[in-house]
Amino acid sequence: EAGVAQSPRYKIIEKRQSVAFWCNPISGHATLYWYQQILGQGPKLLIQFQNNGVVDDSQLPKDRFSAERLKGVDSTLKIQPAKLEDSAVYLCASSLGSGGRGETQYFGPGTRLLVL
Amino acid sequence: DQQVKQNSPSLSVQEGRISILNCDYTNSMFDYFLWYKKYPAEGPTFLISISSIKDKNEDGRFTVFLNKSAKHLSLHIVPSQPGDSAVYFCAASDGTYKYIFGTGTRLKVLA
């Protein structure tokens, strides 16, 4: 079974530029998550989709971050414009069901973003 | 406000010995806890979980203990192997889908 795929793996941009990350979840997984992991911290949930609907985006900085899940499968996360503090690893995860407690989340390898 | 804390950023253990990784939490509403393991350049992978109705859960060499009164959980790895060298994150949930992760502990198992 293929895992969660993410691209690119690394990205370096200058502040005020825009960037987009792509995620392809495990086939058949209904729920998709985007996390931000700043160096030295644990992953922090940015947004959760169930199929193509948003379940929770309370921690997404909506003035600069946006995300969509096309047809309930792939997802893109965009930052526009980027700030220095956005430097982090962006992790995508998926789970089979509705994302309830106890449901295992499967993580992709992440995209490491460096904003200069 | 860090609701889930892993106060030891790193730990070194000899191969064959026990590794004990600790995690403390502050939110008494947390009732489900997980441990994830992360290798460099990979995403975290689920390791083991425990519900607050239990105080111990075992899976092979991995055992998680939960002390609700102390708001403390620990992961024991016995015996430790070099392949266990990774960063370990604990995470907690208050009954919703949302997990709050700790900052991680880097375990190095010395051959």
PDB file of C-alpha atoms in Angstrom:
ATOM      1  CA  GLU A   1       0.000   0.000   0.000  1.00  0.00           C
ATOM      2  CA  ALA A   2       1.457   3.365  -1.007  1.00  0.00           C
ATOM      3  CA  GLY A   3       1.895   5.866   1.782  1.00  0.00           C
ATOM      4  CA  VAL A   4       1.135   9.560   1.931  1.00  0.00           C
ATOM      5  CA  ALA A   5       3.026  11.405  -0.798  1.00  0.00           C
ATOM      6  CA  GLN A   6       4.172  14.999  -0.527  1.00  0.00           C
ATOM      7  CA  SER A   7       6.016  17.336  -2.841  1.00  0.00           C
ATOM      8  CA  PRO A   8       8.284  19.136  -3.017  1.00  0.00           C
ATOM      9  CA  ARG A   9      10.488  17.726  -0.271  1.00  0.00           C
ATOM     10  CA  TYR A  10      12.433  20.946   0.146  1.00  0.00           C
ATOM     11  CA  LYS A  11      11.750  24.541  -0.777  1.00  0.00           C
ATOM     12  CA  ILE A  12      13.720  27.722  -0.250  1.00  0.00           C
ATOM     13  CA  ILE A  13      12.029  31.050  -0.941  1.00  0.00           C
ATOM     14  CA  GLU A  14      12.466  34.671   0.006  1.00  0.00           C
ATOM     15  CA  LYS A  15      10.045  36.414   2.303  1.00  0.00           C
ATOM     16  CA  ARG A  16       6.967  37.844   0.621  1.00  0.00           C
ATOM     17  CA  GLN A  17       7.104  35.175  -2.082  1.00  0.00           C
ATOM     18  CA  SER A  18       4.387  32.572  -2.408  1.00  0.00           C
ATOM     19  CA  VAL A  19       4.739  28.796  -2.185  1.00  0.00           C
ATOM     20  CA  ALA A  20       2.500  25.769  -2.590  1.00  0.00           C
ATOM     21  CA  PHE A  21       2.746  22.251  -1.221  1.00  0.00           C
ATOM     22  CA  TRP A  22       0.983  19.198  -2.552  1.00  0.00           C
ATOM     23  CA  CYS A  23      -0.243  16.092  -0.745  1.00  0.00           C
ATOM     24  CA  ASN A  24      -1.670  12.828  -2.020  1.00  0.00           C
ATOM     25  CA  PRO A  25      -3.179  10.796   0.835  1.00  0.00           C
ATOM     26  CA  ILE A  26      -3.429   7.043   1.094  1.00  0.00           C
ATOM     27  CA  SER A  27      -6.044   5.778  -1.335  1.00  0.00           C
ATOM     28  CA  GLY A  28      -9.473   5.604   0.234  1.00  0.00           C
ATOM     29  CA  HIS A  29      -8.636   7.750   3.246  1.00  0.00           C
ATOM     30  CA  ALA A  30     -11.443  10.181   3.945  1.00  0.00           C
ATOM     31  CA  THR A  31      -9.669  12.545   6.299  1.00  0.00           C
ATOM     32  CA  LEU A  32      -6.633  14.657   5.489  1.00  0.00           C
ATOM     33  CA  TYR A  33      -4.598  16.843   7.842  1.00  0.00           C
ATOM     34  CA  TRP A  34      -1.958  19.515   7.371  1.00  0.00           C
ATOM     35  CA  TYR A  35       0.456  20.100  10.247  1.00  0.00           C
ATOM     36  CA  GLN A  36       3.190  22.673  10.745  1.00  0.00           C
ATOM     37  CA  GLN A  37       6.264  21.570  12.675  1.00  0.00           C
ATOM     38  CA  ILE A  38       8.635  24.361  13.655  1.00  0.00           C
ATOM     39  CA  LEU A  39      12.138  23.306  14.644  1.00  0.00           C
ATOM     40  CA  GLY A  40      12.215  22.058  18.233  1.00  0.00           C
ATOM     41  CA  GLN A  41       8.439  21.812  18.498  1.00  0.00           C
ATOM     42  CA  GLY A  42       5.846  19.134  17.939  1.00  0.00           C
ATOM     43  CA  PRO A  43       3.520  19.125  14.946  1.00  0.00           C
ATOM     44  CA  LYS A  44       0.662  21.611  15.159  1.00  0.00           C
ATOM     45  CA  LEU A  45      -2.574  21.011  13.267  1.00  0.00           C
ATOM     46  CA  LEU A  46      -3.310  23.707  10.682  1.00  0.00           C
ATOM     47  CA  ILE A  47      -6.349  22.290   8.927  1.00  0.00           C
ATOM     48  CA  GLN A  48      -8.367  19.083   8.732  1.00  0.00           C
ATOM     49  CA  PHE A  49     -10.519  17.978   5.796  1.00  0.00           C
ATOM     50  CA  GLN A  50     -13.073  15.225   5.737  1.00  0.00           C
ATOM     51  CA  ASN A  51     -13.529  14.337   2.078  1.00  0.00           C
ATOM     52  CA  ASN A  52     -13.511  17.807   0.500  1.00  0.00           C
ATOM     53  CA  GLY A  53     -15.046  19.676   3.415  1.00  0.00           C
ATOM     54  CA  VAL A  54     -13.141  21.568   6.108  1.00  0.00           C
ATOM     55  CA  VAL A  55     -13.604  20.152   9.615  1.00  0.00           C
ATOM     56  CA  ASP A  56     -11.259  22.475  11.466  1.00  0.00           C
ATOM     57  CA  ASP A  57      -9.130  25.380  10.299  1.00  0.00           C
ATOM     58  CA  SER A  58      -9.029  27.256  13.582  1.00  0.00           C
ATOM     59  CA  GLN A  59      -5.211  27.369  13.686  1.00  0.00           C
ATOM     60  CA  LEU A  60      -4.694  28.266  10.037  1.00  0.00           C
ATOM     61  CA  PRO A  61      -3.419  31.865   9.596  1.00  0.00           C
ATOM     62  CA  LYS A  62      -6.038  32.673   7.027  1.00  0.00           C
ATOM     63  CA  ASP A  63      -4.570  36.029   6.059  1.00  0.00           C
ATOM     64  CA  ARG A  64      -1.702  34.206   4.347  1.00  0.00           C
ATOM     65  CA  PHE A  65      -2.427  30.477   4.338  1.00  0.00           C
ATOM     66  CA  SER A  66      -5.009  28.703   2.233  1.00  0.00           C
ATOM     67  CA  ALA A  67      -5.731  25.062   1.562  1.00  0.00           C
ATOM     68  CA  GLU A  68      -8.031  23.048  -0.590  1.00  0.00           C
ATOM     69  CA  ARG A  69      -8.755  19.393  -1.151  1.00  0.00           C
ATOM     70  CA  LEU A  70      -9.614  18.682  -4.722  1.00  0.00           C
ATOM     71  CA  LYS A  71     -12.464  16.216  -5.186  1.00  0.00           C
ATOM     72  CA  GLY A  72     -11.800  14.822  -1.747  1.00  0.00           C
ATOM     73  CA  VAL A  73      -8.434  13.338  -2.713  1.00  0.00           C
ATOM     74  CA  ASP A  74      -5.300  15.471  -3.278  1.00  0.00           C
ATOM     75  CA  SER A  75      -4.719  18.622  -1.318  1.00  0.00           C
ATOM     76  CA  THR A  76      -2.652  21.774  -1.710  1.00  0.00           C
ATOM     77  CA  LEU A  77      -1.503  24.166   0.987  1.00  0.00           C
ATOM     78  CA  LYS A  78      -0.467  27.652  -0.091  1.00  0.00           C
ATOM     79  CA  ILE A  79       1.345  30.456   1.699  1.00  0.00           C
ATOM     80  CA  GLN A  80       1.102  33.928   0.211  1.00  0.00           C
ATOM     81  CA  PRO A  81       3.052  35.982   1.145  1.00  0.00           C
ATOM     82  CA  ALA A  82       5.551  33.978   3.186  1.00  0.00           C
ATOM     83  CA  LYS A  83       7.145  35.314   6.360  1.00  0.00           C
ATOM     84  CA  LEU A  84      10.391  34.287   8.034  1.00  0.00           C
ATOM     85  CA  GLU A  85       8.450  32.568  10.823  1.00  0.00           C
ATOM     86  CA  ASP A  86       6.819  30.224   8.290  1.00  0.00           C
ATOM     87  CA  SER A  87      10.089  28.286   8.064  1.00  0.00           C
ATOM     88  CA  ALA A  88       9.079  24.815   9.189  1.00  0.00           C
ATOM     89  CA  VAL A  89       8.322  21.297   8.038  1.00  0.00           C
ATOM     90  CA  TYR A  90       4.816  20.962   6.655  1.00  0.00           C
ATOM     91  CA  LEU A  91       3.433  17.505   7.252  1.00  0.00           C
ATOM     92  CA  CYS A  92       0.431  15.986   5.567  1.00  0.00           C
ATOM     93  CA  ALA A  93      -1.377  13.060   7.170  1.00  0.00           C
ATOM     94  CA  SER A  94      -4.439  11.003   6.347  1.00  0.00           C
ATOM     95  CA  SER A  95      -6.738   8.637   8.171  1.00  0.00           C
ATOM     96  CA  LEU A  96      -9.276   6.134   6.968  1.00  0.00           C
ATOM     97  CA  GLY A  97     -12.466   7.297   8.619  1.00  0.00           C
ATOM     98  CA  SER A  98     -13.825  10.542   9.955  1.00  0.00           C
ATOM     99  CA  GLY A  99     -10.752  11.366  11.974  1.00  0.00           C
ATOM    100  CA  GLY A 100     -12.165  10.441  15.341  1.00  0.00           C
ATOM    101  CA  ARG A 101     -10.187   9.769  18.459  1.00  0.00           C
ATOM    102  CA  GLY A 102      -8.160   6.617  18.264  1.00  0.00           C
ATOM    103  CA  GLU A 103      -7.952   6.654  14.508  1.00  0.00           C
ATOM    104  CA  THR A 104      -4.397   6.252  13.324  1.00  0.00           C
ATOM    105  CA  GLN A 105      -3.034   9.134  11.306  1.00  0.00           C
ATOM    106  CA  TYR A 106      -0.493   8.205   8.641  1.00  0.00           C
ATOM    107  CA  PHE A 107       2.055  10.908   7.907  1.00  0.00           C
ATOM    108  CA  GLY A 108       3.904  11.800   4.751  1.00  0.00           C
ATOM    109  CA  PRO A 109       7.612  12.670   4.752  1.00  0.00           C
ATOM    110  CA  GLY A 110       6.935  16.396   4.919  1.00  0.00           C
ATOM    111  CA  THR A 111       8.055  19.464   2.994  1.00  0.00           C
ATOM    112  CA  ARG A 112      10.859  21.437   4.590  1.00  0.00           C
ATOM    113  CA  LEU A 113      10.380  25.154   3.914  1.00  0.00           C
ATOM    114  CA  LEU A 114      13.054  27.746   4.487  1.00  0.00           C
ATOM    115  CA  VAL A 115      12.071  31.390   4.146  1.00  0.00           C
ATOM    116  CA  LEU A 116      15.020  33.800   3.764  1.00  0.00           C
TER     117      LEU A 116
ATOM    118  CA  ASP B   1       0.961  27.372  26.694  1.00  0.00           C
ATOM    119  CA  GLN B   2       2.470  23.930  26.214  1.00  0.00           C
ATOM    120  CA  GLN B   3      -0.201  21.435  27.221  1.00  0.00           C
ATOM    121  CA  VAL B   4       1.955  18.399  26.440  1.00  0.00           C
ATOM    122  CA  LYS B   5       5.546  18.479  27.606  1.00  0.00           C
ATOM    123  CA  GLN B   6       8.508  16.254  26.985  1.00  0.00           C
ATOM    124  CA  ASN B   7      11.133  17.726  29.240  1.00  0.00           C
ATOM    125  CA  SER B   8      14.041  15.590  28.068  1.00  0.00           C
ATOM    126  CA  PRO B   9      15.116  16.670  24.588  1.00  0.00           C
ATOM    127  CA  SER B  10      17.498  13.726  24.276  1.00  0.00           C
ATOM    128  CA  LEU B  11      18.315  10.364  25.822  1.00  0.00           C
ATOM    129  CA  SER B  12      21.136   7.880  25.248  1.00  0.00           C
ATOM    130  CA  VAL B  13      20.830   4.221  26.206  1.00  0.00           C
ATOM    131  CA  GLN B  14      22.997   1.163  25.713  1.00  0.00           C
ATOM    132  CA  GLU B  15      21.700  -1.536  23.412  1.00  0.00           C
ATOM    133  CA  GLY B  16      19.783  -4.184  25.344  1.00  0.00           C
ATOM    134  CA  ARG B  17      18.916  -1.869  28.213  1.00  0.00           C
ATOM    135  CA  ILE B  18      15.598  -0.200  28.939  1.00  0.00           C
ATOM    136  CA  SER B  19      14.683   3.167  27.420  1.00  0.00           C
ATOM    137  CA  ILE B  20      12.189   5.268  29.350  1.00  0.00           C
ATOM    138  CA  LEU B  21      10.701   8.311  27.653  1.00  0.00           C
ATOM    139  CA  ASN B  22       8.519  10.626  29.684  1.00  0.00           C
ATOM    140  CA  CYS B  23       5.635  12.939  28.894  1.00  0.00           C
ATOM    141  CA  ASP B  24       3.627  15.268  31.121  1.00  0.00           C
ATOM    142  CA  TYR B  25       0.358  16.989  30.351  1.00  0.00           C
ATOM    143  CA  THR B  26      -1.619  19.762  31.972  1.00  0.00           C
ATOM    144  CA  ASN B  27      -5.129  19.406  30.546  1.00  0.00           C
ATOM    145  CA  SER B  28      -7.234  17.091  32.713  1.00  0.00           C
ATOM    146  CA  MET B  29      -9.658  16.666  29.799  1.00  0.00           C
ATOM    147  CA  PHE B  30      -7.103  14.642  27.848  1.00  0.00           C
ATOM    148  CA  ASP B  31      -8.229  11.033  27.802  1.00  0.00           C
ATOM    149  CA  TYR B  32      -6.377   9.420  24.934  1.00  0.00           C
ATOM    150  CA  PHE B  33      -2.650   9.361  24.390  1.00  0.00           C
ATOM    151  CA  LEU B  34      -0.355   8.205  21.629  1.00  0.00           C
ATOM    152  CA  TRP B  35       3.328   7.820  20.930  1.00  0.00           C
ATOM    153  CA  TYR B  36       4.774   8.441  17.485  1.00  0.00           C
ATOM    154  CA  LYS B  37       8.286   7.651  16.288  1.00  0.00           C
ATOM    155  CA  LYS B  38      10.063   9.763  13.702  1.00  0.00           C
ATOM    156  CA  TYR B  39      13.173   8.954  11.692  1.00  0.00           C
ATOM    157  CA  PRO B  40      15.097  11.725   9.905  1.00  0.00           C
ATOM    158  CA  ALA B  41      13.529  12.872   6.637  1.00  0.00           C
ATOM    159  CA  GLU B  42      10.425  10.783   7.299  1.00  0.00           C
ATOM    160  CA  GLY B  43       7.033  11.580   8.750  1.00  0.00           C
ATOM    161  CA  PRO B  44       6.031  10.377  12.223  1.00  0.00           C
ATOM    162  CA  THR B  45       4.726   6.813  12.440  1.00  0.00           C
ATOM    163  CA  PHE B  46       2.249   5.601  15.022  1.00  0.00           C
ATOM    164  CA  LEU B  47       3.763   3.420  17.716  1.00  0.00           C
ATOM    165  CA  ILE B  48       1.330   2.762  20.558  1.00  0.00           C
ATOM    166  CA  SER B  49      -1.661   4.359  22.269  1.00  0.00           C
ATOM    167  CA  ILE B  50      -3.488   4.241  25.576  1.00  0.00           C
ATOM    168  CA  SER B  51      -6.921   5.278  26.731  1.00  0.00           C
ATOM    169  CA  SER B  52      -7.463   6.864  30.128  1.00  0.00           C
ATOM    170  CA  ILE B  53      -9.513   3.880  31.264  1.00  0.00           C
ATOM    171  CA  LYS B  54      -6.287   1.876  31.326  1.00  0.00           C
ATOM    172  CA  ASP B  55      -2.998   2.447  33.084  1.00  0.00           C
ATOM    173  CA  LYS B  56      -0.870   0.219  30.886  1.00  0.00           C
ATOM    174  CA  ASN B  57      -0.748  -0.940  27.297  1.00  0.00           C
ATOM    175  CA  GLU B  58       1.813  -3.292  25.869  1.00  0.00           C
ATOM    176  CA  ASP B  59       2.856  -4.107  22.312  1.00  0.00           C
ATOM    177  CA  GLY B  60       5.917  -6.276  21.988  1.00  0.00           C
ATOM    178  CA  ARG B  61       8.950  -4.412  23.277  1.00  0.00           C
ATOM    179  CA  PHE B  62       6.918  -1.226  23.804  1.00  0.00           C
ATOM    180  CA  THR B  63       4.844  -0.478  26.894  1.00  0.00           C
ATOM    181  CA  VAL B  64       3.074   2.757  27.721  1.00  0.00           C
ATOM    182  CA  PHE B  65       2.155   3.584  31.304  1.00  0.00           C
ATOM    183  CA  LEU B  66      -0.377   6.231  32.278  1.00  0.00           C
ATOM    184  CA  ASN B  67      -0.585   7.891  35.695  1.00  0.00           C
ATOM    185  CA  LYS B  68      -3.701  10.045  35.546  1.00  0.00           C
ATOM    186  CA  SER B  69      -3.320  11.547  39.001  1.00  0.00           C
ATOM    187  CA  ALA B  70       0.169  12.770  38.111  1.00  0.00           C
ATOM    188  CA  LYS B  71      -0.832  13.638  34.521  1.00  0.00           C
ATOM    189  CA  HIS B  72       2.162  11.667  33.370  1.00  0.00           C
ATOM    190  CA  LEU B  73       2.797   8.963  30.822  1.00  0.00           C
ATOM    191  CA  SER B  74       5.897   7.071  29.916  1.00  0.00           C
ATOM    192  CA  LEU B  75       7.049   4.824  27.110  1.00  0.00           C
ATOM    193  CA  HIS B  76       9.277   1.887  27.976  1.00  0.00           C
ATOM    194  CA  ILE B  77      11.304   0.107  25.317  1.00  0.00           C
ATOM    195  CA  VAL B  78      12.787  -3.206  26.413  1.00  0.00           C
ATOM    196  CA  PRO B  79      15.244  -4.266  25.177  1.00  0.00           C
ATOM    197  CA  SER B  80      16.410  -1.197  23.280  1.00  0.00           C
ATOM    198  CA  GLN B  81      17.843  -1.757  19.820  1.00  0.00           C
ATOM    199  CA  PRO B  82      19.915   0.541  17.575  1.00  0.00           C
ATOM    200  CA  GLY B  83      16.965   0.701  15.148  1.00  0.00           C
ATOM    201  CA  ASP B  84      14.957   2.378  17.901  1.00  0.00           C
ATOM    202  CA  SER B  85      17.120   5.488  17.553  1.00  0.00           C
ATOM    203  CA  ALA B  86      14.645   8.182  16.510  1.00  0.00           C
ATOM    204  CA  VAL B  87      12.669  11.129  17.827  1.00  0.00           C
ATOM    205  CA  TYR B  88       9.663  10.102  19.905  1.00  0.00           C
ATOM    206  CA  PHE B  89       6.609  12.342  20.221  1.00  0.00           C
ATOM    207  CA  CYS B  90       3.795  11.890  22.666  1.00  0.00           C
ATOM    208  CA  ALA B  91       0.395  13.296  21.757  1.00  0.00           C
ATOM    209  CA  ALA B  92      -2.851  13.755  23.647  1.00  0.00           C
ATOM    210  CA  SER B  93      -6.500  14.136  22.744  1.00  0.00           C
ATOM    211  CA  ASP B  94      -9.466  15.442  24.746  1.00  0.00           C
ATOM    212  CA  GLY B  95     -11.967  13.179  23.036  1.00  0.00           C
ATOM    213  CA  THR B  96     -12.009  15.071  19.785  1.00  0.00           C
ATOM    214  CA  TYR B  97     -10.051  14.312  16.649  1.00  0.00           C
ATOM    215  CA  LYS B  98      -7.396  16.903  17.508  1.00  0.00           C
ATOM    216  CA  TYR B  99      -4.056  15.727  18.874  1.00  0.00           C
ATOM    217  CA  ILE B 100      -1.704  18.009  20.792  1.00  0.00           C
ATOM    218  CA  PHE B 101       1.898  16.934  20.325  1.00  0.00           C
ATOM    219  CA  GLY B 102       4.838  17.297  22.679  1.00  0.00           C
ATOM    220  CA  THR B 103       8.189  18.667  21.542  1.00  0.00           C
ATOM    221  CA  GLY B 104       9.804  15.254  21.165  1.00  0.00           C
ATOM    222  CA  THR B 105      12.678  13.322  22.739  1.00  0.00           C
ATOM    223  CA  ARG B 106      15.593  12.157  20.613  1.00  0.00           C
ATOM    224  CA  LEU B 107      16.576   8.631  21.604  1.00  0.00           C
ATOM    225  CA  LYS B 108      19.975   7.275  20.695  1.00  0.00           C
ATOM    226  CA  VAL B 109      20.607   3.594  21.319  1.00  0.00           C
ATOM    227  CA  LEU B 110      24.312   2.867  21.464  1.00  0.00           C
ATOM    228  CA  ALA B 111      25.579  -0.436  20.072  1.00  0.00           C
TER     229      ALA B 111
END
